[in-house]
Short mmCIF file of C-alpha atoms in Angstrom, two decimals:
data_model
loop_
_atom_site.label_atom_id
_atom_site.label_comp_id
_atom_site.label_asym_id
_atom_site.label_seq_id
_atom_site.Cartn_x
_atom_site.Cartn_y
_atom_site.Cartn_z
CA UNK A 16 -111.41 7.95 44.43
CA UNK A 17 -114.29 10.37 43.88
CA UNK A 18 -113.79 13.99 42.92
CA UNK A 19 -114.92 15.04 46.40
CA UNK A 20 -112.24 12.85 47.98
CA UNK A 21 -109.61 14.28 45.63
CA UNK A 22 -110.80 17.76 46.53
CA UNK A 23 -110.53 17.07 50.26
CA UNK A 24 -107.16 15.42 49.87
CA UNK A 25 -105.77 18.44 47.98
CA UNK A 26 -107.01 20.74 50.75
CA UNK A 27 -105.41 18.55 53.42
CA UNK A 28 -102.09 18.44 51.56
CA UNK A 29 -102.09 22.23 51.14
CA UNK A 30 -102.93 22.68 54.83
CA UNK A 31 -99.91 20.51 55.68
CA UNK A 32 -97.67 22.43 53.30
CA UNK A 33 -98.55 25.65 55.07
CA UNK A 34 -96.21 24.47 57.82
CA UNK A 35 -93.38 25.57 55.52
CA UNK A 36 -94.21 29.14 56.54
CA UNK A 37 -93.02 30.67 59.82
CA UNK A 38 -95.35 30.00 62.74
CA UNK A 39 -96.46 33.61 63.16
CA UNK A 40 -97.24 33.99 59.45
CA UNK A 41 -99.23 30.74 59.46
CA UNK A 42 -101.17 31.80 62.54
CA UNK A 43 -102.12 35.10 60.94
CA UNK A 44 -102.78 34.12 57.33
CA UNK A 45 -102.91 30.31 57.21
CA UNK A 46 -106.72 30.07 57.23
CA UNK A 47 -107.06 32.78 54.61
CA UNK A 48 -104.49 31.11 52.36
CA UNK A 49 -106.28 27.79 52.68
CA UNK A 50 -109.56 29.54 51.86
CA UNK A 51 -108.09 31.08 48.71
CA UNK A 52 -106.59 27.76 47.67
CA UNK A 53 -109.98 26.10 48.19
CA UNK A 54 -111.57 28.71 45.92
CA UNK A 55 -108.89 28.11 43.31
CA UNK A 56 -109.36 24.37 43.64
CA UNK A 57 -113.10 24.67 43.18
CA UNK A 58 -112.62 26.74 40.04
CA UNK A 59 -109.92 24.46 38.64
CA UNK A 60 -112.17 21.42 39.12
CA UNK A 61 -114.84 22.91 36.86
CA UNK A 62 -114.90 22.17 33.14
CA UNK A 63 -112.58 24.69 31.41
CA UNK A 64 -111.22 25.55 34.86
CA UNK A 65 -107.61 24.81 33.92
CA UNK A 66 -107.29 21.51 35.77
CA UNK A 67 -106.18 20.60 39.27
CA UNK A 68 -102.76 19.38 38.11
CA UNK A 69 -101.90 22.73 36.55
CA UNK A 70 -103.11 24.49 39.69
CA UNK A 71 -100.85 22.32 41.85
CA UNK A 72 -97.84 23.07 39.66
CA UNK A 73 -98.46 26.82 40.04
CA UNK A 74 -99.21 26.48 43.73
CA UNK A 75 -96.08 24.50 44.57
CA UNK A 76 -93.89 27.06 42.81
CA UNK A 77 -95.67 29.89 44.61
CA UNK A 78 -95.47 28.06 47.91
CA UNK A 79 -91.72 27.37 47.62
CA UNK A 80 -90.82 30.94 46.71
CA UNK A 81 -93.11 32.68 49.17
CA UNK A 82 -92.35 30.32 52.08
CA UNK A 83 -88.60 30.86 51.60
CA UNK A 84 -89.16 34.62 51.44
CA UNK A 85 -91.24 34.62 54.61
CA UNK A 86 -88.76 32.41 56.41
CA UNK A 87 -85.85 34.70 55.63
CA UNK A 88 -87.78 37.86 56.52
CA UNK A 89 -89.21 36.44 59.73
CA UNK A 90 -87.87 38.53 62.64
CA UNK A 91 -87.87 35.44 64.82
CA UNK A 92 -85.72 33.49 62.42
CA UNK A 93 -83.47 36.42 61.59
CA UNK A 94 -82.66 36.62 65.26
CA UNK A 95 -81.70 32.97 65.24
CA UNK A 96 -79.76 33.21 62.04
CA UNK A 97 -77.82 36.34 62.58
CA UNK A 98 -78.01 37.79 66.05
CA UNK A 99 -78.48 36.45 69.50
CA UNK A 100 -81.56 37.69 71.29
CA UNK A 101 -80.52 38.02 74.92
CA UNK A 102 -82.57 36.13 77.47
CA UNK A 103 -84.37 34.20 74.79
CA UNK A 104 -83.57 30.70 73.64
CA UNK A 105 -82.48 30.38 70.04
CA UNK A 106 -85.37 29.22 67.81
CA UNK A 107 -85.09 25.66 66.57
CA UNK A 108 -84.42 26.71 62.99
CA UNK A 109 -81.36 28.59 64.22
CA UNK A 110 -80.39 25.61 66.36
CA UNK A 111 -80.51 23.36 63.29
CA UNK A 112 -78.02 25.65 61.54
CA UNK A 113 -75.73 25.74 64.57
CA UNK A 114 -75.80 21.94 64.64
CA UNK A 115 -74.90 21.30 60.99
CA UNK A 116 -71.10 21.04 61.52
CA UNK A 117 -71.62 18.90 64.61
CA UNK A 118 -73.98 16.53 62.81
CA UNK A 119 -71.52 16.19 59.93
CA UNK A 120 -68.64 15.46 62.29
CA UNK A 121 -70.65 13.05 64.40
CA UNK A 122 -71.80 11.01 61.41
CA UNK A 123 -68.23 10.97 60.13
CA UNK A 124 -67.07 9.68 63.52
CA UNK A 125 -69.63 6.86 63.42
CA UNK A 126 -68.56 5.90 59.91
CA UNK A 127 -64.98 5.79 61.10
CA UNK A 128 -65.89 2.82 63.30
CA UNK A 129 -66.61 0.83 60.17
CA UNK A 130 -63.04 1.34 59.01
CA UNK A 131 -63.61 4.29 56.71
CA UNK A 132 -61.80 7.58 56.92
CA UNK A 133 -64.63 10.04 56.77
CA UNK A 134 -63.60 11.65 59.99
CA UNK A 135 -60.28 12.72 58.55
CA UNK A 136 -61.99 13.85 55.39
CA UNK A 137 -64.37 15.91 57.48
CA UNK A 138 -61.58 17.40 59.53
CA UNK A 139 -59.38 18.45 56.68
CA UNK A 140 -61.96 19.26 54.01
CA UNK A 141 -65.21 20.30 55.68
CA UNK A 142 -63.11 22.22 58.15
CA UNK A 143 -62.41 24.64 55.32
CA UNK A 144 -65.55 24.50 53.23
CA UNK A 145 -68.17 24.90 55.99
CA UNK A 146 -66.98 28.47 56.36
CA UNK A 147 -68.04 29.41 52.81
CA UNK A 148 -71.81 29.88 53.42
CA UNK A 149 -70.95 31.81 56.57
CA UNK A 150 -68.73 34.20 54.63
CA UNK A 151 -71.39 34.64 51.93
CA UNK A 152 -74.03 35.59 54.52
CA UNK A 153 -71.54 37.82 56.34
CA UNK A 154 -70.72 39.69 53.15
CA UNK A 155 -74.36 39.88 52.09
CA UNK A 156 -75.95 40.98 55.37
CA UNK A 157 -72.86 42.64 56.85
CA UNK A 158 -73.67 40.85 60.10
CA UNK A 159 -71.83 37.79 61.26
CA UNK A 160 -74.42 35.04 61.66
CA UNK A 161 -74.70 33.33 65.00
CA UNK A 162 -74.68 29.91 63.35
CA UNK A 163 -71.33 30.82 61.78
CA UNK A 164 -69.48 30.78 65.10
CA UNK A 165 -68.97 27.00 65.21
CA UNK A 166 -67.74 26.82 61.57
CA UNK A 167 -65.46 29.80 62.26
CA UNK A 168 -63.88 28.07 65.27
CA UNK A 169 -63.49 24.94 63.18
CA UNK A 170 -61.98 26.90 60.29
CA UNK A 171 -59.53 28.63 62.61
CA UNK A 172 -58.42 25.29 64.03
CA UNK A 173 -57.85 23.67 60.65
CA UNK A 174 -56.00 26.69 59.27
CA UNK A 175 -53.87 26.87 62.41
CA UNK A 176 -53.09 23.18 62.03
CA UNK A 177 -52.14 23.84 58.43
CA UNK A 178 -49.65 26.41 59.71
CA UNK A 179 -48.12 23.82 62.02
CA UNK A 180 -47.59 21.49 59.10
CA UNK A 181 -45.47 24.23 57.57
CA UNK A 182 -43.02 23.58 60.41
CA UNK A 183 -42.39 20.22 58.82
CA UNK A 184 -42.38 21.60 55.30
CA UNK A 185 -45.41 19.74 54.04
CA UNK A 186 -49.10 20.18 53.54
CA UNK A 187 -49.67 16.61 52.49
CA UNK A 188 -53.04 16.38 54.22
CA UNK A 189 -54.49 18.83 51.71
CA UNK A 190 -55.65 17.54 48.37
CA UNK A 191 -52.68 15.78 46.72
CA UNK A 192 -53.48 17.09 43.22
CA UNK A 193 -54.70 20.60 43.92
CA UNK A 194 -52.21 21.62 46.56
CA UNK A 195 -49.13 19.61 45.66
CA UNK A 196 -47.16 22.82 45.09
CA UNK A 197 -47.50 23.50 48.81
CA UNK A 198 -45.31 20.52 49.70
CA UNK A 199 -41.81 21.88 49.56
CA UNK A 200 -40.51 18.89 51.47
CA UNK A 201 -37.99 20.62 53.73
CA UNK A 202 -38.76 21.52 57.34
CA UNK A 203 -38.58 25.24 57.98
CA UNK A 204 -35.64 26.51 60.00
CA UNK A 205 -35.67 27.00 63.77
CA UNK A 206 -35.35 30.76 63.37
CA UNK A 207 -38.49 30.79 61.26
CA UNK A 208 -40.36 28.80 63.92
CA UNK A 209 -39.32 31.16 66.68
CA UNK A 210 -40.14 34.10 64.41
CA UNK A 211 -43.70 32.83 63.98
CA UNK A 212 -44.15 32.47 67.73
CA UNK A 213 -42.78 35.98 68.32
CA UNK A 214 -45.03 37.53 65.69
CA UNK A 215 -48.11 35.80 67.12
CA UNK A 216 -47.09 36.86 70.63
CA UNK A 217 -46.87 40.49 69.50
CA UNK A 218 -50.28 40.10 67.85
CA UNK A 219 -51.68 38.77 71.14
CA UNK A 220 -50.33 41.78 73.03
CA UNK A 221 -51.82 44.17 70.47
CA UNK A 222 -55.16 42.36 70.68
CA UNK A 223 -55.11 42.59 74.45
CA UNK A 224 -54.44 46.35 74.32
CA UNK A 225 -57.29 46.86 71.82
CA UNK A 226 -59.70 44.77 73.87
CA UNK A 227 -58.77 46.43 77.16
CA UNK A 228 -59.37 49.85 75.57
CA UNK A 229 -62.63 49.01 73.84
CA UNK A 230 -64.33 47.05 76.58
CA UNK A 231 -64.14 46.44 80.27
CA UNK A 232 -61.89 43.49 80.99
CA UNK A 233 -62.86 42.09 84.39
CA UNK A 234 -60.21 41.24 86.94
CA UNK A 235 -61.15 37.56 86.74
CA UNK A 236 -60.23 37.61 83.02
CA UNK A 237 -56.75 38.86 83.89
CA UNK A 238 -56.41 36.06 86.48
CA UNK A 239 -57.38 33.46 83.91
CA UNK A 240 -54.97 34.99 81.40
CA UNK A 241 -52.19 34.78 84.00
CA UNK A 242 -53.09 31.14 84.70
CA UNK A 243 -53.03 30.46 80.98
CA UNK A 244 -49.53 31.93 80.64
CA UNK A 245 -48.25 30.05 83.71
CA UNK A 246 -49.62 26.75 82.42
CA UNK A 247 -48.00 27.39 79.02
CA UNK A 248 -44.70 28.01 80.78
CA UNK A 249 -45.16 24.81 82.82
CA UNK A 250 -45.91 22.90 79.63
CA UNK A 251 -42.73 24.27 78.07
CA UNK A 252 -40.67 23.46 81.16
CA UNK A 253 -41.97 19.90 81.37
CA UNK A 254 -41.28 19.40 77.68
CA UNK A 255 -37.77 20.74 78.17
CA UNK A 256 -37.16 18.30 81.03
CA UNK A 257 -38.60 15.32 79.17
CA UNK A 258 -36.47 15.91 76.10
CA UNK A 259 -33.28 16.29 78.09
CA UNK A 260 -33.81 12.60 78.94
CA UNK A 261 -33.26 11.73 75.31
CA UNK A 262 -30.08 13.71 74.99
CA UNK A 263 -31.11 17.09 73.58
CA UNK A 264 -29.65 20.01 75.52
CA UNK A 265 -29.61 23.78 75.85
CA UNK A 266 -30.64 26.35 73.27
CA UNK A 267 -30.80 23.75 70.55
CA UNK A 268 -33.58 22.08 72.55
CA UNK A 269 -35.40 25.36 73.12
CA UNK A 270 -35.21 26.21 69.41
CA UNK A 271 -36.40 22.77 68.46
CA UNK A 272 -39.10 22.06 71.02
CA UNK A 273 -40.33 25.44 72.25
CA UNK A 274 -42.21 26.69 69.18
CA UNK A 275 -43.72 23.25 68.56
CA UNK A 276 -44.99 22.88 72.13
CA UNK A 277 -46.41 26.36 72.43
CA UNK A 278 -47.80 26.64 68.90
CA UNK A 279 -51.27 25.23 69.65
CA UNK A 280 -51.65 27.18 72.90
CA UNK A 281 -50.94 30.57 71.35
CA UNK A 282 -53.38 29.75 68.56
CA UNK A 283 -56.07 29.04 71.12
CA UNK A 284 -55.32 32.33 72.85
CA UNK A 285 -55.58 34.26 69.57
CA UNK A 286 -58.99 32.68 68.92
CA UNK A 287 -60.27 33.47 72.41
CA UNK A 288 -59.19 37.10 72.09
CA UNK A 289 -60.72 37.41 68.63
CA UNK A 290 -63.91 35.91 70.09
CA UNK A 291 -64.36 38.96 72.31
CA UNK A 292 -65.14 41.00 69.16
CA UNK A 293 -67.90 38.53 68.29
CA UNK A 294 -69.12 38.65 71.90
CA UNK A 295 -69.99 42.31 71.38
CA UNK A 296 -72.81 41.16 69.10
CA UNK A 297 -73.54 37.65 70.32
CA UNK A 298 -72.74 37.93 74.02
CA UNK A 299 -71.73 34.75 75.78
CA UNK A 300 -72.86 32.70 72.81
CA UNK A 301 -69.41 33.55 71.42
CA UNK A 302 -68.40 30.43 73.38
CA UNK A 303 -69.64 28.56 70.31
CA UNK A 304 -66.33 29.59 68.72
CA UNK A 305 -64.50 27.42 71.24
CA UNK A 306 -66.84 24.52 70.54
CA UNK A 307 -65.98 24.76 66.86
CA UNK A 308 -62.30 24.87 67.81
CA UNK A 309 -62.61 21.70 69.90
CA UNK A 310 -64.65 19.87 67.28
CA UNK A 311 -61.78 18.17 65.39
CA UNK A 312 -60.03 17.00 68.56
CA UNK A 313 -59.04 13.36 68.32
CA UNK A 314 -58.08 11.36 71.39
CA UNK A 315 -56.44 8.07 70.52
CA UNK A 316 -59.38 7.03 68.44
CA UNK A 317 -57.65 5.06 65.72
CA UNK A 318 -54.55 3.27 66.82
CA UNK A 319 -55.45 0.01 65.12
CA UNK A 320 -58.21 -1.71 63.25
CA UNK A 321 -59.46 -3.11 66.54
CA UNK A 322 -62.95 -3.60 65.21
CA UNK A 323 -62.13 -6.86 63.38
CA UNK A 324 -60.78 -8.97 66.24
CA UNK A 325 -62.86 -8.01 69.25
CA UNK A 326 -63.24 -9.00 72.03
CA UNK A 327 -60.45 -11.55 72.53
CA UNK A 328 -57.51 -9.22 72.61
CA UNK A 329 -57.17 -6.89 75.60
CA UNK A 330 -55.63 -4.23 73.36
CA UNK A 331 -58.67 -4.24 71.14
CA UNK A 332 -60.97 -4.08 74.15
CA UNK A 333 -59.07 -1.12 75.46
CA UNK A 334 -59.31 0.74 72.21
CA UNK A 335 -62.98 -0.09 71.95
CA UNK A 336 -63.46 1.66 75.28
CA UNK A 337 -61.38 4.56 74.04
CA UNK A 338 -63.42 4.80 70.87
CA UNK A 339 -66.71 4.79 72.75
CA UNK A 340 -65.32 7.53 74.97
CA UNK A 341 -64.32 9.49 71.89
CA UNK A 342 -67.86 9.13 70.63
CA UNK A 343 -69.25 10.40 73.93
CA UNK A 344 -66.83 13.30 73.80
CA UNK A 345 -67.80 14.17 70.28
CA UNK A 346 -71.50 13.81 71.02
CA UNK A 347 -71.18 16.32 73.85
CA UNK A 348 -69.07 18.82 71.97
CA UNK A 349 -70.82 18.53 68.62
CA UNK A 350 -74.46 18.04 69.52
CA UNK A 351 -75.35 18.34 73.20
CA UNK A 352 -73.31 21.42 74.11
CA UNK A 353 -74.40 23.72 71.27
CA UNK A 354 -78.07 22.86 71.86
CA UNK A 355 -77.77 23.43 75.61
CA UNK A 356 -75.96 26.73 75.14
CA UNK A 357 -78.18 28.26 72.45
CA UNK A 358 -81.41 27.03 74.03
CA UNK A 359 -80.50 28.50 77.43
CA UNK A 360 -82.49 31.61 78.16
CA UNK A 361 -80.60 33.59 80.79
CA UNK A 362 -76.99 34.72 80.22
CA UNK A 363 -75.95 32.96 83.44
CA UNK A 364 -77.43 29.72 82.16
CA UNK A 365 -75.55 30.13 78.89
CA UNK A 366 -72.27 30.55 80.73
CA UNK A 367 -73.03 27.58 82.97
CA UNK A 368 -73.94 25.40 79.98
CA UNK A 369 -70.75 26.41 78.14
CA UNK A 370 -68.49 25.84 81.11
CA UNK A 371 -69.94 22.51 82.19
CA UNK A 372 -69.95 20.96 78.74
CA UNK A 373 -66.48 22.20 77.81
CA UNK A 374 -65.02 21.13 81.12
CA UNK A 375 -66.64 17.69 80.86
CA UNK A 376 -65.06 17.31 77.43
CA UNK A 377 -61.67 18.50 78.57
CA UNK A 378 -62.01 16.20 81.60
CA UNK A 379 -62.63 13.25 79.29
CA UNK A 380 -59.49 14.14 77.38
CA UNK A 381 -57.39 14.37 80.53
CA UNK A 382 -58.78 11.07 81.84
CA UNK A 383 -58.13 9.35 78.54
CA UNK A 384 -54.56 10.59 78.41
CA UNK A 385 -53.93 9.37 81.94
CA UNK A 386 -55.61 6.09 81.01
CA UNK A 387 -53.25 5.62 78.08
CA UNK A 388 -50.30 6.19 80.40
CA UNK A 389 -51.57 3.61 82.88
CA UNK A 390 -52.33 1.17 80.08
CA UNK A 391 -48.90 1.48 78.52
CA UNK A 392 -47.19 1.12 81.90
CA UNK A 393 -49.18 -1.93 83.00
CA UNK A 394 -49.25 -3.85 79.74
CA UNK A 395 -45.89 -3.12 78.23
CA UNK A 396 -43.77 -2.51 81.34
CA UNK A 397 -43.11 0.83 79.71
CA UNK A 398 -40.86 2.75 82.05
CA UNK A 399 -40.75 5.97 80.10
CA UNK A 400 -43.67 7.43 82.06
CA UNK A 401 -42.21 9.65 84.73
CA UNK A 402 -44.21 12.39 86.46
CA UNK A 403 -42.91 14.80 83.82
CA UNK A 404 -44.13 12.78 80.85
CA UNK A 405 -47.43 12.13 82.59
CA UNK A 406 -47.86 15.84 83.12
CA UNK A 407 -47.11 16.45 79.46
CA UNK A 408 -49.85 14.04 78.40
CA UNK A 409 -52.49 16.39 79.73
CA UNK A 410 -50.67 19.71 79.95
CA UNK A 411 -52.32 20.92 76.77
CA UNK A 412 -55.74 20.17 78.27
CA UNK A 413 -54.89 22.20 81.38
CA UNK A 414 -54.00 25.12 79.11
CA UNK A 415 -57.34 24.60 77.40
CA UNK A 416 -59.18 24.73 80.74
CA UNK A 417 -57.51 28.07 81.46
CA UNK A 418 -58.58 29.19 77.98
CA UNK A 419 -62.18 28.23 78.69
CA UNK A 420 -62.06 30.19 81.93
CA UNK A 421 -60.60 33.21 80.13
CA UNK A 422 -63.32 33.07 77.47
CA UNK A 423 -66.10 32.68 80.06
CA UNK A 424 -64.95 35.81 81.89
CA UNK A 425 -64.01 37.79 78.80
CA UNK A 426 -67.24 37.31 76.85
CA UNK A 427 -69.37 39.78 78.70
CA UNK A 428 -73.03 40.53 78.91
CA UNK A 429 -74.91 40.26 75.66
CA UNK A 430 -76.27 43.35 73.94
CA UNK A 431 -79.68 44.69 75.02
CA UNK A 432 -82.88 43.36 73.50
CA UNK A 433 -83.38 44.71 70.01
CA UNK A 434 -86.71 46.48 69.66
CA UNK A 435 -88.93 45.30 66.80
CA UNK A 436 -88.35 47.60 63.88
CA UNK A 437 -91.23 48.89 61.74
CA UNK A 438 -91.02 48.03 58.06
CA UNK A 439 -88.92 50.76 56.46
CA UNK A 440 -90.43 53.02 53.88
CA UNK A 441 -89.61 51.76 50.44
CA UNK A 442 -89.63 48.10 51.46
CA UNK A 443 -92.37 47.47 48.96
CA UNK A 444 -90.56 49.20 46.14
CA UNK A 445 -89.12 46.98 43.44
CA UNK A 446 -85.72 48.65 43.46
CA UNK B 18 -96.63 63.88 44.56
CA UNK B 19 -95.32 63.90 48.12
CA UNK B 20 -92.00 62.67 49.39
CA UNK B 21 -93.85 60.00 51.33
CA UNK B 22 -95.30 58.43 48.19
CA UNK B 23 -91.95 58.72 46.42
CA UNK B 24 -90.46 56.41 49.03
CA UNK B 25 -92.62 53.56 47.77
CA UNK B 26 -91.77 53.91 44.11
CA UNK B 27 -91.42 52.00 41.94
CA UNK B 28 -93.88 49.44 43.31
CA UNK B 29 -93.53 45.77 42.54
CA UNK B 30 -96.08 44.60 39.93
CA UNK B 31 -97.89 42.47 42.52
CA UNK B 32 -98.28 45.34 45.01
CA UNK B 33 -99.35 47.79 42.29
CA UNK B 34 -102.04 45.49 40.93
CA UNK B 35 -103.32 44.62 44.41
CA UNK B 36 -103.67 48.34 45.15
CA UNK B 37 -105.48 48.77 41.83
CA UNK B 38 -107.80 45.88 42.71
CA UNK B 39 -108.74 47.58 45.95
CA UNK B 40 -109.16 51.01 44.40
CA UNK B 41 -112.83 50.33 43.59
CA UNK B 42 -113.79 48.91 46.95
CA UNK B 43 -112.84 46.41 49.60
CA UNK B 44 -112.25 42.81 48.61
CA UNK B 45 -111.26 39.49 50.13
CA UNK B 46 -108.16 37.55 49.09
CA UNK B 47 -109.64 35.45 46.31
CA UNK B 48 -111.47 38.44 44.83
CA UNK B 49 -108.21 40.41 44.79
CA UNK B 50 -106.51 37.53 43.05
CA UNK B 51 -109.20 37.29 40.36
CA UNK B 52 -109.20 41.06 39.87
CA UNK B 53 -105.43 41.12 39.37
CA UNK B 54 -105.72 38.28 36.89
CA UNK B 55 -108.39 40.18 34.99
CA UNK B 56 -106.37 43.45 35.02
CA UNK B 57 -103.38 41.73 33.47
CA UNK B 58 -105.25 39.44 31.04
CA UNK B 59 -104.05 36.46 33.01
CA UNK B 60 -100.36 37.42 32.78
CA UNK B 61 -100.01 37.91 36.53
CA UNK B 62 -101.32 34.89 38.39
CA UNK B 63 -100.53 35.09 42.06
CA UNK B 64 -100.72 32.13 44.38
CA UNK B 65 -101.99 32.42 47.97
CA UNK B 66 -98.40 32.59 49.27
CA UNK B 67 -97.43 35.60 47.17
CA UNK B 68 -100.79 37.28 47.76
CA UNK B 69 -100.68 37.09 51.53
CA UNK B 70 -96.98 37.91 51.66
CA UNK B 71 -97.78 41.15 49.82
CA UNK B 72 -100.84 41.79 51.98
CA UNK B 73 -98.77 41.39 55.13
CA UNK B 74 -96.19 43.92 53.96
CA UNK B 75 -98.85 46.34 52.74
CA UNK B 76 -100.64 46.15 56.10
CA UNK B 77 -97.34 46.83 57.88
CA UNK B 78 -96.71 49.81 55.61
CA UNK B 79 -100.27 51.08 56.17
CA UNK B 80 -101.08 51.02 52.45
CA UNK B 81 -104.14 48.85 53.14
CA UNK B 82 -106.14 47.94 56.21
CA UNK B 83 -108.47 45.17 57.17
CA UNK B 84 -112.15 46.04 56.93
CA UNK B 85 -114.12 45.35 60.08
CA UNK B 86 -117.49 44.92 58.44
CA UNK B 87 -118.48 42.46 55.73
CA UNK B 88 -120.29 43.90 52.70
CA UNK B 89 -123.15 41.48 53.21
CA UNK B 90 -122.62 38.70 55.75
CA UNK B 91 -125.56 36.77 54.31
CA UNK B 92 -123.88 36.53 50.94
CA UNK B 93 -120.42 35.56 52.04
CA UNK B 94 -118.42 33.37 54.37
CA UNK B 95 -117.88 35.18 57.66
CA UNK B 96 -114.37 33.81 57.93
CA UNK B 97 -113.18 35.73 54.89
CA UNK B 98 -111.12 38.79 55.64
CA UNK B 99 -111.68 41.91 53.57
CA UNK B 100 -109.11 44.54 52.84
CA UNK B 101 -109.38 48.15 51.68
CA UNK B 102 -107.08 50.98 50.68
CA UNK B 103 -105.94 53.52 53.24
CA UNK B 104 -105.58 57.18 52.33
CA UNK B 105 -101.84 56.61 51.98
CA UNK B 106 -102.44 53.56 49.78
CA UNK B 107 -104.72 55.59 47.53
CA UNK B 108 -102.07 58.31 47.16
CA UNK B 109 -99.35 55.75 46.46
CA UNK B 110 -101.31 53.91 43.76
CA UNK B 111 -102.25 57.22 42.20
CA UNK B 112 -98.63 58.40 42.20
CA UNK B 113 -97.45 55.11 40.75
CA UNK B 114 -100.10 55.27 38.02
CA UNK B 115 -98.94 58.79 37.12
CA UNK B 116 -95.36 57.57 36.98
CA UNK B 117 -96.31 54.75 34.65
CA UNK B 118 -98.44 57.07 32.53
CA UNK B 119 -95.48 59.42 32.16
CA UNK B 120 -93.34 56.47 31.13
CA UNK B 121 -95.95 55.52 28.53
CA UNK B 122 -95.93 59.08 27.16
CA UNK B 123 -92.18 58.98 26.78
CA UNK B 124 -92.42 55.57 25.13
CA UNK B 125 -94.87 56.98 22.61
CA UNK B 126 -92.66 59.98 21.88
CA UNK B 127 -89.76 57.67 21.22
CA UNK B 128 -91.94 55.41 19.07
CA UNK B 129 -91.29 52.49 21.35
CA UNK B 130 -95.01 52.11 21.97
CA UNK B 131 -96.66 51.59 18.60
CA UNK B 132 -100.29 51.19 19.61
CA UNK B 133 -102.92 52.84 21.80
#
């Protein structure tokens, strides 16, 4: 290779590396930067010019630092990272950050098909740790980043699940060495369970009062809230009826079953109400919280190691279908829905994208639960499926639908377009 | 020293030396870079990324502006962009120089600076 070819190749590589800078910066200064690099290259190629290798070492360091600095100070990216810009689709760099939890969960789900347990690892470990960078940025910038909504929903779900494990007196799904002291082994008492539900219910009422005072709560939101409460009551009633079949009666049954049945629903309601505070900054994109909440949902994905004996056994075939459906579900909730929502321009389109994707996912869950009922009845002559038990199999999903409706009506119009701010005085100072 | 110039102080070394480089006339990017290198005896070597990042912020803050005319189009590439100090930029670099000079005086009085 001649020196001229090496020279041209260095220029071409530098021109490619300029793509590390934000688009607007590259448009404005890319040619000038390439010109300066060419001048440096020409000088370095001369005898006693310092050498091209040394120049590249300096240039790569400079490029890495300055590109990162420009990326983080780019108004376009800042909007994607931290705040929603109403009526504008989220830039792709922001989309990539929103997608990180979904990508991690989706890959884990695929690996699960090979017989490994990554999915459970992801649910019970990443569910906690993905929140850490979000909290760091929140503390640093004092603004909750838009891409933190999915990890926050996920974190809420895993922590809430952790609380449910306390009902049974164990946290065994946490790390066996680090958190062994959390496993006290004895289920908590019924009074404690009811106490938790009462405390959370009071918290919900307080949240509702605060929200109703601070922002306009449309009538449709109250309707959805009423539907949510009615469906919770129906879920409780159906559970009560189903357990009377197995001999439990009266207050003992209510103490025992009530808090367990309603626990997940009141957690969802708390999250939706908390989401309205995030909606004040991020508008309807606060629906991403719900997507994070739904991310760890498992629907009969791992009953057996079906993968080894397919396709002779009808059971294995059935669970293959279920697993593919789970993958479709997870693809929608983890990858397709967030992209559709954050790339939608108009607020109406954001709401439509949120509702359609969430309802499709919930619909898949309901269909799968009904499918399991039909499968068990047909293949095992299982007579335990009455209308009550069938209702129970998808009652939680109906509550979730009401929750989605409540969130869609509660998360109001996004904030107005932020005007571009001039660089503040003192921005160049080294303090 | 006005309150406006105080808002910029202390300047980062890169911004200060770029302003100094432009204090004796307009220059293009590579010339600024070489001037800064000469001012600092090679201790401050900026790459194109740092240079144009600083230039962008200094343009936004109106410390420098882009020159419309080339010094001599026959002698130079027309694609090069030249920059020059604004009145504000001149005041800021002057104020910063005074601040540094005062610091040097104090350093001498305290026998921290042993030469010059």
